[in-house]
Coordinates of C-alpha atoms and ligand atoms in Angstrom, one line a residue:
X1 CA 76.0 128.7 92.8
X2 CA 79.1 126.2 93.1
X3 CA 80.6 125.1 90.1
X4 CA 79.6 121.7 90.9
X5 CA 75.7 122.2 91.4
X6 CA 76.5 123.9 88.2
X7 CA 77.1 121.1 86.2
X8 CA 74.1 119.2 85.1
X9 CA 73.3 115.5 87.3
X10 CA 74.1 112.5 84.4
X11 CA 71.0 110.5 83.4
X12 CA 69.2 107.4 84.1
X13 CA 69.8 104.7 81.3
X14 CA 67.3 102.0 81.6
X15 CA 68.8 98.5 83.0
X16 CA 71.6 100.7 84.5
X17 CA 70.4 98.8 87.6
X18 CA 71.7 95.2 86.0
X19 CA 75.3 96.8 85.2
X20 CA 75.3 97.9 88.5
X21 CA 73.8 94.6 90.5
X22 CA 77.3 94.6 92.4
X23 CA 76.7 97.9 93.6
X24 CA 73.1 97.6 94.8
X25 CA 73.9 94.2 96.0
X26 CA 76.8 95.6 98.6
X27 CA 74.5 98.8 99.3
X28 CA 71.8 96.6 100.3
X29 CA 69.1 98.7 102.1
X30 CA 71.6 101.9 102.4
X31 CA 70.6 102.4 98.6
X32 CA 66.9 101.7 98.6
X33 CA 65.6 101.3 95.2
X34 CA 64.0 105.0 94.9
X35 CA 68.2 106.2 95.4
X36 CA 68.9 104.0 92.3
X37 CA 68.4 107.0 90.1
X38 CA 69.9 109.3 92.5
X39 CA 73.3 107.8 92.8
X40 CA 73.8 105.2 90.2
X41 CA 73.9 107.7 86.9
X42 CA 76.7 109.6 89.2
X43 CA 78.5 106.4 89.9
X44 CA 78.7 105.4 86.5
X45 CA 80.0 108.7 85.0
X46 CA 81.9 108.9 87.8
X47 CA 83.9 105.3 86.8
X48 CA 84.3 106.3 83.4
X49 CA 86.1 109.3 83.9
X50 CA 88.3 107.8 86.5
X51 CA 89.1 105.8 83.6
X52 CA 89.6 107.8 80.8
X53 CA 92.1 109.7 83.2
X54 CA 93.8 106.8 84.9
X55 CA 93.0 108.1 88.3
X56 CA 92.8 105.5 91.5
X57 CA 89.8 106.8 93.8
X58 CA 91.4 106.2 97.4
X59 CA 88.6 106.4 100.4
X60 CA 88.9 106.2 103.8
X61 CA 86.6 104.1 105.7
X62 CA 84.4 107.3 106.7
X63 CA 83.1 107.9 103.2
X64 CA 79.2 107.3 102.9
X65 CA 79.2 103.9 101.5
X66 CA 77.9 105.0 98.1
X67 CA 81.2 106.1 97.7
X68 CA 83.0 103.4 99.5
X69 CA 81.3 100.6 97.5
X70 CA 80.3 102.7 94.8
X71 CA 83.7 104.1 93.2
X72 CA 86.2 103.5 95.1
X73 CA 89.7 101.8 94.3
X74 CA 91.2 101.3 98.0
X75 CA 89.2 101.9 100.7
X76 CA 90.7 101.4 104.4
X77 CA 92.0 103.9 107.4
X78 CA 94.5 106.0 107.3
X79 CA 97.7 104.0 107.7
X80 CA 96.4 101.9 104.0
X81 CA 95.6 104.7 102.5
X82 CA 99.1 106.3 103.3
X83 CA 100.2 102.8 102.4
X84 CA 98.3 102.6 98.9
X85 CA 99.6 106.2 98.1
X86 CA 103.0 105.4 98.4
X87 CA 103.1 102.4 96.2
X88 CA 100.3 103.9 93.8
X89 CA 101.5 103.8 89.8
X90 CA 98.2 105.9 88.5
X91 CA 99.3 109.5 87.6
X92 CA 96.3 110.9 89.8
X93 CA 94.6 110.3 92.9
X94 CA 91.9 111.4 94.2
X95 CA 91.7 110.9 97.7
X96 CA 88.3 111.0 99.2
X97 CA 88.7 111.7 103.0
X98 CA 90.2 115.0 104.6
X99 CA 93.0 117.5 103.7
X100 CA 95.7 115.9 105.9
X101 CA 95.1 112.6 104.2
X102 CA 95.5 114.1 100.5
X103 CA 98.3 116.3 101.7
X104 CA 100.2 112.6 103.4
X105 CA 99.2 111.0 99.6
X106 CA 100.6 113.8 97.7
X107 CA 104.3 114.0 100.1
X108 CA 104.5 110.3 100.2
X109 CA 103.6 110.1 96.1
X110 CA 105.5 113.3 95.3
X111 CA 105.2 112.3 90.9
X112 CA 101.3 112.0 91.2
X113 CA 99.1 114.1 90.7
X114 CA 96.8 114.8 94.0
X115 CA 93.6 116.2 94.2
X116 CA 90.7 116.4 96.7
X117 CA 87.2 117.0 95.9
X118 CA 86.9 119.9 98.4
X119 CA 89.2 121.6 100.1
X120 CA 87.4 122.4 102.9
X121 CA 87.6 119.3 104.2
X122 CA 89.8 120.0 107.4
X123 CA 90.0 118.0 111.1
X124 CA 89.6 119.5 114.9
X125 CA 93.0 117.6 115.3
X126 CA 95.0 118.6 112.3
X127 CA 93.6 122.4 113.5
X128 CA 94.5 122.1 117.4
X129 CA 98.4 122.1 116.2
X130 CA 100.9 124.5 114.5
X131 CA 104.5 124.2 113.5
X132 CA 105.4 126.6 115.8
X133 CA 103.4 124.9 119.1
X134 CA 106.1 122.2 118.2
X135 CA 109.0 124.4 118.0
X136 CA 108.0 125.5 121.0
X137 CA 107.8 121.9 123.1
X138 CA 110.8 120.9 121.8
X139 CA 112.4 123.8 123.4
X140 CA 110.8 123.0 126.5
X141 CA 111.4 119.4 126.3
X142 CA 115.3 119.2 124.5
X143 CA 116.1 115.9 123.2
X144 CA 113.0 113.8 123.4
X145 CA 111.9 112.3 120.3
X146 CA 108.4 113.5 118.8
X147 CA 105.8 111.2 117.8
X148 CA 102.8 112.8 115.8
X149 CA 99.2 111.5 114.4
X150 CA 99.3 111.4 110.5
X151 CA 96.0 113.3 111.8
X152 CA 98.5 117.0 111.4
X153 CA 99.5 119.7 108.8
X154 CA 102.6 118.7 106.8
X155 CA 104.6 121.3 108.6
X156 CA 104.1 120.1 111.6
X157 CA 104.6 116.5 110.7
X158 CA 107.8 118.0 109.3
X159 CA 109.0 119.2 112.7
X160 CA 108.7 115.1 114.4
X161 CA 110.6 112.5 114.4
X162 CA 107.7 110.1 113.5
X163 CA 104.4 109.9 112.4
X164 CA 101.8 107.4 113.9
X165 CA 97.9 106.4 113.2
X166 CA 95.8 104.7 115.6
X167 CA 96.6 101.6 114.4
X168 CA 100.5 101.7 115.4
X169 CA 100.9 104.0 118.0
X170 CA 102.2 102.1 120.3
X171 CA 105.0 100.7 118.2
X172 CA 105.9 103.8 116.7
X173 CA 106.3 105.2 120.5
X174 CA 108.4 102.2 121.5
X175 CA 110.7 102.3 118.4
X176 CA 112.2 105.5 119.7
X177 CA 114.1 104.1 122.0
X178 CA 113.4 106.6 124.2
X179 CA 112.0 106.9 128.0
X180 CA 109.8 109.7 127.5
X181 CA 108.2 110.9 123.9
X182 CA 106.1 113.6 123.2
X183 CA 103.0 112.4 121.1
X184 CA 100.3 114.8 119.2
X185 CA 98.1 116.2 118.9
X186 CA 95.5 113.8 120.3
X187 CA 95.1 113.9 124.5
X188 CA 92.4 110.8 124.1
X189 CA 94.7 108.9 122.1
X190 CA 98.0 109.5 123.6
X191 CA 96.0 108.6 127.2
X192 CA 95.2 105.3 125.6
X193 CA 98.7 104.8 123.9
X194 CA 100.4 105.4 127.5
X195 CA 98.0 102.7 129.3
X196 CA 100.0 100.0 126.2
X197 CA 103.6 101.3 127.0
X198 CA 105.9 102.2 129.8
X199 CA 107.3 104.7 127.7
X200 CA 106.3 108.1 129.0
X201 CA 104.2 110.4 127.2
X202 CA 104.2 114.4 127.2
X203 CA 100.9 114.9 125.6
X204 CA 99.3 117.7 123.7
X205 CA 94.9 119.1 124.3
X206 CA 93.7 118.4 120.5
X207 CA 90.7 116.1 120.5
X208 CA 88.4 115.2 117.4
X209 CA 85.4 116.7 117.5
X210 CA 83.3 113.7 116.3
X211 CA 84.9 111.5 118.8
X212 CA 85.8 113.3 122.0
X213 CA 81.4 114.0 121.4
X214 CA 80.5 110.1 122.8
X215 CA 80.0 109.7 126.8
X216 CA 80.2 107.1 129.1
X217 CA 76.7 107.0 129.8
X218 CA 75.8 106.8 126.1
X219 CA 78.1 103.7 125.6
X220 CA 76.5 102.2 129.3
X221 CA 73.2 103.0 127.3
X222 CA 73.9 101.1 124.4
X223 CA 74.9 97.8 126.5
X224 CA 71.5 97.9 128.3
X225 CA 69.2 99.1 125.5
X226 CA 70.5 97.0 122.5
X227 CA 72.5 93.9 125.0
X228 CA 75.1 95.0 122.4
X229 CA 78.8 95.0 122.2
X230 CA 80.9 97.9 122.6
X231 CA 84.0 98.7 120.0
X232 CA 85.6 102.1 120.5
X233 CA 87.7 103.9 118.5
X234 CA 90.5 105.1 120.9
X235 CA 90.0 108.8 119.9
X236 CA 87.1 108.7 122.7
X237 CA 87.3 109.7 126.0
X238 CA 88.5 107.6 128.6
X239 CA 85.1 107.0 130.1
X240 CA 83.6 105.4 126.9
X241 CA 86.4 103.6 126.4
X242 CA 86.2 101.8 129.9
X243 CA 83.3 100.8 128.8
X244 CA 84.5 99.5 125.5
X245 CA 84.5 95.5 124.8
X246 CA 87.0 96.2 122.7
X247 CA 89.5 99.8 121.9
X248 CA 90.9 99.7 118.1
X249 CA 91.8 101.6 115.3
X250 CA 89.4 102.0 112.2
X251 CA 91.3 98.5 110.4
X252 CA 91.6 96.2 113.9
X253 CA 87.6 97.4 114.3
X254 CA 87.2 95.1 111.2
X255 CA 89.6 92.8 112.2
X256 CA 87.9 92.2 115.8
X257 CA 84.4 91.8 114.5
X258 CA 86.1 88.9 112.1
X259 CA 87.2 86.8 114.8
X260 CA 84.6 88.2 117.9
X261 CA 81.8 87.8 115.5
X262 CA 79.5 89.2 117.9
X263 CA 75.5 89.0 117.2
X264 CA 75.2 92.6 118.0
X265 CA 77.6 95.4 117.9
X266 CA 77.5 99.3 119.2
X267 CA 80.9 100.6 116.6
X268 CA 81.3 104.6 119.0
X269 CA 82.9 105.8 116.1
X270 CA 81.9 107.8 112.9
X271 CA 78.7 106.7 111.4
X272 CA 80.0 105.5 108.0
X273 CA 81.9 102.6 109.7
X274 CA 79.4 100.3 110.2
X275 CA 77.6 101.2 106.9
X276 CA 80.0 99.9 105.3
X277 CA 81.0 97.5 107.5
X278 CA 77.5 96.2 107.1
X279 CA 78.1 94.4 103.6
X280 CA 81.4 92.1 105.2
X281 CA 79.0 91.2 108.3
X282 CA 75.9 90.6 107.2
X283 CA 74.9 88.2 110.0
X284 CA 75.9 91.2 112.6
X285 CA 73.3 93.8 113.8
X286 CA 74.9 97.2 114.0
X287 CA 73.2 99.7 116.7
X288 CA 73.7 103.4 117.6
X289 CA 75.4 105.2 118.8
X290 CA 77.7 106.8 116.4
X291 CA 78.0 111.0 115.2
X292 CA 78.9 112.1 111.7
X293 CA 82.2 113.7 110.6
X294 CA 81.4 117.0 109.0
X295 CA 84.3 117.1 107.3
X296 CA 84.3 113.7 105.6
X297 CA 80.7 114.2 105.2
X298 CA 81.7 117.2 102.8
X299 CA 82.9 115.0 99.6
X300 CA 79.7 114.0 97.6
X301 CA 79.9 111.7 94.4
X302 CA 79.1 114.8 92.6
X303 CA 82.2 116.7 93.8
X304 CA 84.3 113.6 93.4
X305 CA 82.7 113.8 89.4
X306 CA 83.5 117.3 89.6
X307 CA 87.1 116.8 90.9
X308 CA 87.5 114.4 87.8
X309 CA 86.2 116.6 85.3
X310 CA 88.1 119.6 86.3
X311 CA 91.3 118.2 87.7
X312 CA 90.3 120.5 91.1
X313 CA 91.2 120.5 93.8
X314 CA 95.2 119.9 93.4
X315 CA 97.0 119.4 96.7
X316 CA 100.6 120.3 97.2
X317 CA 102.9 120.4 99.9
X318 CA 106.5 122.9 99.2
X319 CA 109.4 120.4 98.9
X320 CA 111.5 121.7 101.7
X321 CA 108.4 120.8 103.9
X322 CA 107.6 117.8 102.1
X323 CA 110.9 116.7 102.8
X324 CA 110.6 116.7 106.4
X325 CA 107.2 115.1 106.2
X326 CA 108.2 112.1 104.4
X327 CA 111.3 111.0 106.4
X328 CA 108.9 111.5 109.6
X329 CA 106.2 109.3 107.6
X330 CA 108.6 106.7 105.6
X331 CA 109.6 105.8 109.6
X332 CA 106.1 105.6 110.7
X333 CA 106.0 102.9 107.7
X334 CA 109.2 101.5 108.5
X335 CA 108.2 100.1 111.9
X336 CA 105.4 98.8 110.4
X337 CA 107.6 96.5 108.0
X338 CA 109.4 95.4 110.4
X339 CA 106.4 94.6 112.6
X340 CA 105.3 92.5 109.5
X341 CA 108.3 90.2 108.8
Ligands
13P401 P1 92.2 106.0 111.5 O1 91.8 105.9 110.1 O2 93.7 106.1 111.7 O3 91.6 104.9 112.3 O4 91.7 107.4 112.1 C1 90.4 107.6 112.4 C2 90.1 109.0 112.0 O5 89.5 109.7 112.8 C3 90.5 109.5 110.7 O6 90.3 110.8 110.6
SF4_402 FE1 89.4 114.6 112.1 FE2 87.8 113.3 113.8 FE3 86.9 113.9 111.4 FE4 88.8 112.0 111.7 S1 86.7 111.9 112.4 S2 88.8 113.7 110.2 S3 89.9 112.9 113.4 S4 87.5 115.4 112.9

């Protein structure tokens, strides 16, 4: 037995549904009433230990929305939550997403306290890459700048000149100054990036396994089926992402459906995303298709309680590594200041 399922679930309290009328009313039918006692009691323990610890609960858009809506502090992709990290003032955060974004919180808020409910939770990208596959192209390749996806292993952003997300790619590649990059670890995304840019790109065969999953014909399907719209995140292969009304990271999704706001929309991207989109747009009809991320799907509000309780699972990163990783993410958010003012 895990330690979690070990400890006991917290109780019901009658009325607990009136303290918690925010929750249920931003759930909507994603918590039906039978969940109430599922989920609330664990929400509510959940919120008082965060306090009694001064933690900030940071989840990324991929969290099941009892999570998202239920206990969460910050909630966005990956470039806020790298954001929120670096200017957080709580002594501990628990980051509910994957290990690459705890191990991004914990090198860009080096003083804090880091922790992730399981540390199991990986990614096919962060996995597709070592630090020595980038020694190794840089060899091959001497003097061109390296541009890699947050979505990596500290040691191997280390090794790069820059980190990107989905959401600044482009920039990041055209701040190097350079006529040829070499972007990681993501083949779908770096094909995207290099139709935005006449910088060239020397690309790398990691994929993520939730995206690179969707096909052309599924996205053609959900056109005809539901006469819906098509947003894609640009992780997919190219031939859903002809297809696509629309290509975007997690945050310009949300930012496209704001302006678009289409009746109907097909989000090809993980399934969470238009849960909790659901509550901001509640005049647009979210369809299929969209596949689960395993490893997002492994933090549960008891392991989050869990995480609290125990102070487990701490993340660190070794300083001389850390190091690297910072200067490579600190220009990532550089660009995007400068993009700001
Ligand atoms: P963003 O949060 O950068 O859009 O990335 C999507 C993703 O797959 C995160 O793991
Ligand atoms: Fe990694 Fe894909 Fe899961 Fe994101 S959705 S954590 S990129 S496997």
């Amino acid at each position: 037995m895990t330690s979690e399922l070990a400890v006991s679930a917290p109780a019901w309290r009658e009325g607990m549904e009136h303290e918690y009328a925010d929750v249920i009313a931003k759930l909507g039918d994603r918590l039906p009433c039978l969940e109430w006692p599922l989920h609330l009691p664990w929400i509510d323990a959940i919120r008082k230990l965060k306090a009694e610890r001064g933690a900030a609960i940071m989840a990324h858009s991929y969290q099941s929305p009892e999570i998202f809506h239920g206990v969460a502090d910050v909630t966005g992709d990956s470039l806020a939550l790298a954001q929120a990290a670096a200017d957080c003032d709580a002594p501990i955060i628990v980051l509910c997403g994957v290990h690459f974004m705890a191990e991004t919180a914990k090198i860009l808020a080096p003083d804090r306290m880091v922790l992730i409910p399981d540390l199991e939770a990986g990614c096919s990208l962060a996995s597709s890459i070592t630090a020595e596959d980038v020694r190794a192209l840089r060899a091959q390749h001497p003097g061109v700048p390296v541009v890699t996806y947050v979505n990596t292993t500290a040691a191997v952003k280390a090794l790069s000149d820059a980190c990107c997300t989905s959401a600044n790619a482009v920039q990041v590649v055209e701040a190097m100054g350079s006529e040829r990059v070499i972007f990681l670890p993501d083949r779908f995304l770096g094909a995207h990036v290099a139709t935005q840019t006449a910088v060239e790109l020397i690309l790398w065969n990691g994929a993520c396994e939730v995206h690179e999953r969707f096909t052309g014909q599924q996205a053609r399907q959900a056109r005809e089926q539901f006469h819906a719209k098509l947003v894609a995140h640009p992780e997919c292969p190219p031939e859903v992402l002809a297809e696509a009304d629309f290509v975007g990271s997690t945050s310009a999704m949300g930012r496209w459906l704001a302006q678009e706001k289409p009746e109907r929309v097909a989000l090809i991207t993980e399934c969470s995303m238009a849960d909790n989109l659901r509550t901001q747009f509640p005049r647009i009809d979210f369809v299929a298709p969209c596949n689960l991320c395993p490893h997002m799907k492994r933090i549960t509000l008891p392991n989050i309680h869990a995480c609290l309780a125990k102070l487990q699972y701490e993340v660190t990163v070794p300083e001389d590594v850390a190091a690297g990783a910072r200067r490579a993410l600190q220009r990532m958010l550089e660009v995007g200041r400068r993009e700001r003012v």
